[in-house]
PDB file of C-alpha atoms and ligand atoms in Angstrom:
ATOM      1  CA  MET A   1     276.819  47.140  16.555  1.00  0.00           C
ATOM      2  CA  LYS A   2     276.981  50.715  17.911  1.00  0.00           C
ATOM      3  CA  ALA A   3     280.485  52.228  17.916  1.00  0.00           C
ATOM      4  CA  SER A   4     280.463  52.692  21.713  1.00  0.00           C
ATOM      5  CA  LEU A   5     279.500  49.047  22.205  1.00  0.00           C
ATOM      6  CA  ARG A   6     282.267  47.945  19.861  1.00  0.00           C
ATOM      7  CA  THR A   7     284.919  50.011  21.641  1.00  0.00           C
ATOM      8  CA  GLY A   8     283.603  48.802  25.008  1.00  0.00           C
ATOM      9  CA  THR A   9     284.038  45.195  23.902  1.00  0.00           C
ATOM     10  CA  LYS A  10     287.490  45.945  22.548  1.00  0.00           C
ATOM     11  CA  LEU A  11     288.557  47.436  25.887  1.00  0.00           C
ATOM     12  CA  HIS A  12     287.116  44.494  27.750  1.00  0.00           C
ATOM     13  CA  GLU A  13     289.101  42.062  25.578  1.00  0.00           C
ATOM     14  CA  LEU A  14     292.294  44.085  25.963  1.00  0.00           C
ATOM     15  CA  ARG A  15     291.877  44.122  29.731  1.00  0.00           C
ATOM     16  CA  ARG A  16     291.516  40.333  29.738  1.00  0.00           C
ATOM     17  CA  GLU A  17     294.594  39.851  27.550  1.00  0.00           C
ATOM     18  CA  ALA A  18     296.635  42.203  29.746  1.00  0.00           C
ATOM     19  CA  GLU A  19     295.871  40.072  32.795  1.00  0.00           C
ATOM     20  CA  ASP A  20     298.324  37.470  31.426  1.00  0.00           C
ATOM     21  CA  CYS A  21     300.960  39.913  30.182  1.00  0.00           C
ATOM     22  CA  ARG A  22     304.517  38.599  30.488  1.00  0.00           C
ATOM     23  CA  ALA A  23     306.190  41.187  28.239  1.00  0.00           C
ATOM     24  CA  CYS A  24     308.548  42.273  31.032  1.00  0.00           C
ATOM     25  CA  PRO A  25     309.472  40.738  34.401  1.00  0.00           C
ATOM     26  CA  LEU A  26     307.298  43.066  36.536  1.00  0.00           C
ATOM     27  CA  TRP A  27     304.340  40.636  36.585  1.00  0.00           C
ATOM     28  CA  ARG A  28     306.318  38.221  38.803  1.00  0.00           C
ATOM     29  CA  ASN A  29     306.113  40.267  42.013  1.00  0.00           C
ATOM     30  CA  ALA A  30     302.980  42.313  41.402  1.00  0.00           C
ATOM     31  CA  THR A  31     299.594  41.161  42.692  1.00  0.00           C
ATOM     32  CA  GLN A  32     297.849  41.751  39.376  1.00  0.00           C
ATOM     33  CA  THR A  33     297.762  43.780  36.182  1.00  0.00           C
ATOM     34  CA  VAL A  34     296.147  47.144  36.863  1.00  0.00           C
ATOM     35  CA  PHE A  35     294.452  48.084  33.615  1.00  0.00           C
ATOM     36  CA  GLY A  36     292.856  51.441  32.813  1.00  0.00           C
ATOM     37  CA  GLU A  37     289.407  52.357  33.984  1.00  0.00           C
ATOM     38  CA  GLY A  38     286.648  54.559  32.616  1.00  0.00           C
ATOM     39  CA  PRO A  39     284.089  54.742  29.837  1.00  0.00           C
ATOM     40  CA  ALA A  40     285.063  53.782  26.276  1.00  0.00           C
ATOM     41  CA  SER A  41     283.420  57.063  25.233  1.00  0.00           C
ATOM     42  CA  ALA A  42     285.874  59.190  27.269  1.00  0.00           C
ATOM     43  CA  GLU A  43     287.149  62.318  25.481  1.00  0.00           C
ATOM     44  CA  ILE A  44     290.112  62.640  27.800  1.00  0.00           C
ATOM     45  CA  MET A  45     292.578  59.989  28.944  1.00  0.00           C
ATOM     46  CA  PHE A  46     294.889  60.410  31.931  1.00  0.00           C
ATOM     47  CA  VAL A  47     298.098  58.391  31.999  1.00  0.00           C
ATOM     48  CA  GLY A  48     300.084  57.931  35.205  1.00  0.00           C
ATOM     49  CA  GLU A  49     303.353  56.105  35.831  1.00  0.00           C
ATOM     50  CA  GLN A  50     302.430  52.729  37.290  1.00  0.00           C
ATOM     51  CA  PRO A  51     300.082  51.408  39.990  1.00  0.00           C
ATOM     52  CA  GLY A  52     301.229  52.039  43.544  1.00  0.00           C
ATOM     53  CA  ASP A  53     300.835  49.793  46.579  1.00  0.00           C
ATOM     54  CA  LYS A  54     297.093  50.516  47.017  1.00  0.00           C
ATOM     55  CA  GLU A  55     296.358  50.211  43.300  1.00  0.00           C
ATOM     56  CA  ASP A  56     298.225  46.901  43.079  1.00  0.00           C
ATOM     57  CA  LEU A  57     295.995  45.464  45.801  1.00  0.00           C
ATOM     58  CA  ALA A  58     292.753  47.028  44.548  1.00  0.00           C
ATOM     59  CA  GLY A  59     293.367  46.340  40.846  1.00  0.00           C
ATOM     60  CA  LYS A  60     292.313  49.915  40.010  1.00  0.00           C
ATOM     61  CA  PRO A  61     294.396  52.944  38.968  1.00  0.00           C
ATOM     62  CA  PHE A  62     294.796  56.033  41.168  1.00  0.00           C
ATOM     63  CA  VAL A  63     292.880  54.922  44.252  1.00  0.00           C
ATOM     64  CA  GLY A  64     295.649  55.720  46.790  1.00  0.00           C
ATOM     65  CA  PRO A  65     297.123  59.036  48.031  1.00  0.00           C
ATOM     66  CA  ALA A  66     298.089  60.274  44.537  1.00  0.00           C
ATOM     67  CA  GLY A  67     294.589  59.374  43.338  1.00  0.00           C
ATOM     68  CA  ARG A  68     293.032  61.513  46.064  1.00  0.00           C
ATOM     69  CA  ILE A  69     295.028  64.554  44.908  1.00  0.00           C
ATOM     70  CA  LEU A  70     294.128  63.809  41.302  1.00  0.00           C
ATOM     71  CA  ASP A  71     290.424  63.583  42.244  1.00  0.00           C
ATOM     72  CA  ARG A  72     290.542  66.924  44.059  1.00  0.00           C
ATOM     73  CA  ALA A  73     292.410  68.652  41.213  1.00  0.00           C
ATOM     74  CA  LEU A  74     290.025  67.255  38.592  1.00  0.00           C
ATOM     75  CA  LYS A  75     287.097  68.608  40.570  1.00  0.00           C
ATOM     76  CA  ASP A  76     288.772  72.017  40.917  1.00  0.00           C
ATOM     77  CA  ALA A  77     289.405  72.036  37.152  1.00  0.00           C
ATOM     78  CA  GLY A  78     285.760  71.195  36.414  1.00  0.00           C
ATOM     79  CA  ILE A  79     286.481  67.686  35.096  1.00  0.00           C
ATOM     80  CA  ARG A  80     284.352  64.748  36.216  1.00  0.00           C
ATOM     81  CA  ARG A  81     286.588  61.716  36.751  1.00  0.00           C
ATOM     82  CA  GLU A  82     283.794  59.286  35.910  1.00  0.00           C
ATOM     83  CA  LYS A  83     283.711  60.766  32.383  1.00  0.00           C
ATOM     84  CA  THR A  84     287.464  60.245  31.909  1.00  0.00           C
ATOM     85  CA  TYR A  85     289.605  57.187  31.237  1.00  0.00           C
ATOM     86  CA  VAL A  86     292.454  56.777  33.742  1.00  0.00           C
ATOM     87  CA  THR A  87     295.363  54.437  33.126  1.00  0.00           C
ATOM     88  CA  ASN A  88     299.118  54.011  33.621  1.00  0.00           C
ATOM     89  CA  ALA A  89     302.106  53.765  31.279  1.00  0.00           C
ATOM     90  CA  VAL A  90     303.206  50.611  33.130  1.00  0.00           C
ATOM     91  CA  LYS A  91     300.506  48.265  34.357  1.00  0.00           C
ATOM     92  CA  HIS A  92     302.313  46.303  37.061  1.00  0.00           C
ATOM     93  CA  PHE A  93     303.565  47.658  40.403  1.00  0.00           C
ATOM     94  CA  LYS A  94     307.370  47.776  40.551  1.00  0.00           C
ATOM     95  CA  PHE A  95     308.750  47.757  44.084  1.00  0.00           C
ATOM     96  CA  VAL A  96     311.394  46.434  46.456  1.00  0.00           C
ATOM     97  CA  PRO A  97     310.270  44.864  49.737  1.00  0.00           C
ATOM     98  CA  ARG A  98     311.554  46.542  52.950  1.00  0.00           C
ATOM     99  CA  GLY A  99     310.223  44.501  55.819  1.00  0.00           C
ATOM    100  CA  LYS A 100     306.457  44.759  55.602  1.00  0.00           C
ATOM    101  CA  ILE A 101     306.571  47.794  53.313  1.00  0.00           C
ATOM    102  CA  ARG A 102     306.851  47.773  49.522  1.00  0.00           C
ATOM    103  CA  ILE A 103     308.975  50.652  48.240  1.00  0.00           C
ATOM    104  CA  HIS A 104     308.023  52.049  44.828  1.00  0.00           C
ATOM    105  CA  GLN A 105     310.688  51.767  42.098  1.00  0.00           C
ATOM    106  CA  LYS A 106     310.647  53.863  38.954  1.00  0.00           C
ATOM    107  CA  PRO A 107     310.102  51.775  35.805  1.00  0.00           C
ATOM    108  CA  VAL A 108     312.963  51.727  33.279  1.00  0.00           C
ATOM    109  CA  THR A 109     312.758  52.286  29.525  1.00  0.00           C
ATOM    110  CA  PRO A 110     312.513  48.559  28.504  1.00  0.00           C
ATOM    111  CA  GLU A 111     309.557  48.151  30.916  1.00  0.00           C
ATOM    112  CA  ILE A 112     307.857  51.295  29.592  1.00  0.00           C
ATOM    113  CA  ARG A 113     308.366  50.066  26.019  1.00  0.00           C
ATOM    114  CA  ALA A 114     307.150  46.538  26.773  1.00  0.00           C
ATOM    115  CA  CYS A 115     303.951  47.936  28.288  1.00  0.00           C
ATOM    116  CA  ARG A 116     303.240  50.469  25.534  1.00  0.00           C
ATOM    117  CA  GLN A 117     301.250  47.905  23.544  1.00  0.00           C
ATOM    118  CA  TRP A 118     298.461  48.196  26.148  1.00  0.00           C
ATOM    119  CA  TYR A 119     298.444  51.985  26.036  1.00  0.00           C
ATOM    120  CA  GLU A 120     298.277  51.773  22.230  1.00  0.00           C
ATOM    121  CA  GLY A 121     295.344  49.368  22.514  1.00  0.00           C
ATOM    122  CA  GLU A 122     293.560  51.692  24.927  1.00  0.00           C
ATOM    123  CA  LEU A 123     294.164  54.655  22.595  1.00  0.00           C
ATOM    124  CA  ASP A 124     292.811  52.708  19.646  1.00  0.00           C
ATOM    125  CA  ALA A 125     289.707  51.566  21.538  1.00  0.00           C
ATOM    126  CA  ILE A 126     288.879  54.948  23.067  1.00  0.00           C
ATOM    127  CA  LYS A 127     290.201  57.434  20.516  1.00  0.00           C
ATOM    128  CA  PRO A 128     290.221  60.304  23.024  1.00  0.00           C
ATOM    129  CA  SER A 129     290.516  63.943  21.940  1.00  0.00           C
ATOM    130  CA  LEU A 130     293.337  64.468  24.420  1.00  0.00           C
ATOM    131  CA  VAL A 131     295.791  62.408  26.489  1.00  0.00           C
ATOM    132  CA  VAL A 132     297.145  63.985  29.680  1.00  0.00           C
ATOM    133  CA  ALA A 133     300.518  62.554  30.728  1.00  0.00           C
ATOM    134  CA  LEU A 134     301.090  62.790  34.475  1.00  0.00           C
ATOM    135  CA  GLY A 135     304.832  62.877  35.191  1.00  0.00           C
ATOM    136  CA  ALA A 136     308.011  61.842  33.395  1.00  0.00           C
ATOM    137  CA  THR A 137     307.285  58.130  32.846  1.00  0.00           C
ATOM    138  CA  ALA A 138     303.857  58.855  31.361  1.00  0.00           C
ATOM    139  CA  ALA A 139     305.355  61.644  29.233  1.00  0.00           C
ATOM    140  CA  GLN A 140     308.002  59.226  27.897  1.00  0.00           C
ATOM    141  CA  SER A 141     305.346  56.705  26.908  1.00  0.00           C
ATOM    142  CA  VAL A 142     302.827  59.187  25.491  1.00  0.00           C
ATOM    143  CA  MET A 143     305.393  61.300  23.588  1.00  0.00           C
ATOM    144  CA  GLY A 144     307.403  58.217  22.518  1.00  0.00           C
ATOM    145  CA  LYS A 145     310.647  59.717  23.839  1.00  0.00           C
ATOM    146  CA  ILE A 146     312.217  61.038  27.028  1.00  0.00           C
ATOM    147  CA  THR A 147     310.499  64.387  27.589  1.00  0.00           C
ATOM    148  CA  THR A 148     311.470  67.165  30.004  1.00  0.00           C
ATOM    149  CA  ILE A 149     308.269  68.221  31.745  1.00  0.00           C
ATOM    150  CA  GLY A 150     309.433  71.799  32.386  1.00  0.00           C
ATOM    151  CA  LYS A 151     309.954  72.402  28.649  1.00  0.00           C
ATOM    152  CA  VAL A 152     306.510  71.340  27.458  1.00  0.00           C
ATOM    153  CA  ARG A 153     304.274  71.531  30.503  1.00  0.00           C
ATOM    154  CA  GLY A 154     300.698  72.782  30.069  1.00  0.00           C
ATOM    155  CA  LYS A 155     300.810  72.995  26.254  1.00  0.00           C
ATOM    156  CA  ILE A 156     298.721  71.090  23.748  1.00  0.00           C
ATOM    157  CA  LEU A 157     301.217  68.944  21.813  1.00  0.00           C
ATOM    158  CA  ASP A 158     301.064  66.660  18.783  1.00  0.00           C
ATOM    159  CA  THR A 159     302.147  63.036  19.197  1.00  0.00           C
ATOM    160  CA  ASN A 160     303.271  60.424  16.664  1.00  0.00           C
ATOM    161  CA  ASP A 161     300.101  58.472  17.486  1.00  0.00           C
ATOM    162  CA  GLY A 162     298.016  61.277  15.971  1.00  0.00           C
ATOM    163  CA  VAL A 163     296.417  62.182  19.301  1.00  0.00           C
ATOM    164  CA  LYS A 164     296.889  65.526  21.058  1.00  0.00           C
ATOM    165  CA  ALA A 165     298.637  65.428  24.429  1.00  0.00           C
ATOM    166  CA  LEU A 166     299.315  67.641  27.414  1.00  0.00           C
ATOM    167  CA  VAL A 167     302.164  66.935  29.816  1.00  0.00           C
ATOM    168  CA  THR A 168     302.050  67.949  33.466  1.00  0.00           C
ATOM    169  CA  VAL A 169     303.498  66.816  36.782  1.00  0.00           C
ATOM    170  CA  HIS A 170     302.532  63.613  38.563  1.00  0.00           C
ATOM    171  CA  PRO A 171     300.135  64.237  41.464  1.00  0.00           C
ATOM    172  CA  SER A 172     302.514  62.431  43.855  1.00  0.00           C
ATOM    173  CA  TYR A 173     305.033  65.232  43.187  1.00  0.00           C
ATOM    174  CA  LEU A 174     302.605  67.518  45.022  1.00  0.00           C
ATOM    175  CA  LEU A 175     302.787  65.207  48.046  1.00  0.00           C
ATOM    176  CA  ARG A 176     306.561  65.644  48.171  1.00  0.00           C
ATOM    177  CA  VAL A 177     306.700  69.468  47.978  1.00  0.00           C
ATOM    178  CA  PRO A 178     308.151  70.378  51.398  1.00  0.00           C
ATOM    179  CA  ASP A 179     306.551  73.685  52.489  1.00  0.00           C
ATOM    180  CA  GLU A 180     302.887  74.662  52.537  1.00  0.00           C
ATOM    181  CA  ALA A 181     303.203  77.807  50.388  1.00  0.00           C
ATOM    182  CA  SER A 182     305.018  75.911  47.608  1.00  0.00           C
ATOM    183  CA  LYS A 183     302.553  73.057  47.915  1.00  0.00           C
ATOM    184  CA  ARG A 184     299.619  75.457  47.358  1.00  0.00           C
ATOM    185  CA  ARG A 185     301.396  77.134  44.425  1.00  0.00           C
ATOM    186  CA  GLU A 186     302.282  73.822  42.770  1.00  0.00           C
ATOM    187  CA  TYR A 187     298.755  72.524  43.290  1.00  0.00           C
ATOM    188  CA  ARG A 188     297.327  75.652  41.600  1.00  0.00           C
ATOM    189  CA  ARG A 189     299.713  75.156  38.662  1.00  0.00           C
ATOM    190  CA  PHE A 190     298.570  71.556  38.352  1.00  0.00           C
ATOM    191  CA  VAL A 191     294.901  72.608  38.349  1.00  0.00           C
ATOM    192  CA  ASP A 192     295.706  75.300  35.751  1.00  0.00           C
ATOM    193  CA  ASP A 193     297.230  72.612  33.495  1.00  0.00           C
ATOM    194  CA  LEU A 194     294.101  70.494  33.882  1.00  0.00           C
ATOM    195  CA  LYS A 195     291.981  73.536  32.985  1.00  0.00           C
ATOM    196  CA  VAL A 196     293.997  73.941  29.760  1.00  0.00           C
ATOM    197  CA  ALA A 197     293.297  70.252  29.045  1.00  0.00           C
ATOM    198  CA  ALA A 198     289.560  70.689  29.689  1.00  0.00           C
ATOM    199  CA  ALA A 199     289.357  73.831  27.558  1.00  0.00           C
ATOM    200  CA  SER A 200     290.920  72.010  24.582  1.00  0.00           C
ATOM    201  CA  LEU A 201     288.129  69.429  24.445  1.00  0.00           C
ATOM    202  CA  PRO A 202     285.230  69.694  22.040  1.00  0.00           C
ATOM    203  CA  LYS A 203     282.430  71.772  23.619  1.00  0.00           C
ATOM    204  CA  ALA A 204     280.048  68.863  24.228  1.00  0.00           C
ATOM    205  CA  ALA A 205     282.703  66.908  26.136  1.00  0.00           C
ATOM    206  CA  ARG A 206     283.682  69.967  28.190  1.00  0.00           C
ATOM    207  CA  ALA A 207     280.211  70.487  29.564  1.00  0.00           C
ATOM    208  CA  ALA A 208     280.021  66.807  30.600  1.00  0.00           C
TER     209      ALA A 208
HETATM  210  N1  URA B   1     300.700  56.556  40.719  1.00  0.00           N
HETATM  211  C1  URA B   1     300.477  56.304  39.411  1.00  0.00           C
HETATM  212  O1  URA B   1     301.225  56.738  38.557  1.00  0.00           O
HETATM  213  N2  URA B   1     299.444  55.577  39.079  1.00  0.00           N
HETATM  214  C2  URA B   1     298.578  55.085  39.962  1.00  0.00           C
HETATM  215  O2  URA B   1     297.647  54.408  39.550  1.00  0.00           O
HETATM  216  C3  URA B   1     298.822  55.370  41.320  1.00  0.00           C
HETATM  217  C4  URA B   1     299.881  56.113  41.683  1.00  0.00           C
END
């Protein structure tokens, strides 16, 4: 069997297993497990926090407002999303209902830890050259400890999993920046971080 076929099968099996995950209580209220998405041959893996409202319903990561910013920034950094693997540190939507609206809740450490088995499986199946952690929850999972984004942002780091990582902000942070000038500046910084990520990849993957 070709290596890419083997890793593809492995991912497929992992995704199926994750559908029935009961490792923490978040499965009870979520619509479904939102597993990662992208080719098993991806050289770069993006890790977000957890699916949001839209992702929970669609069963796909980063398809809502934060996903649209991520898509735009990837394009501006010269990265084709379809060549990347996109996933989340926590694979169920955590929320509190407020009338008809579901309000996002930040996952806590036991939930991040319980879900790490799936991230580890994805890492093992894909063996990317670089993992990009988007925001504090992703950074905690990828780095294996609470990590201050401002201290490590935009640098290529070593992890205990043996994979290189880069930590940057979560795209939804850019949605919350209040004024237009700061929004543009923060967006440019985000794209610059993604460019550092792209430049660290082996040449063949970069041109993809
Ligand atoms: N925010 C995330 O962290 N992940 C998603 O998939 C969507 C929004």
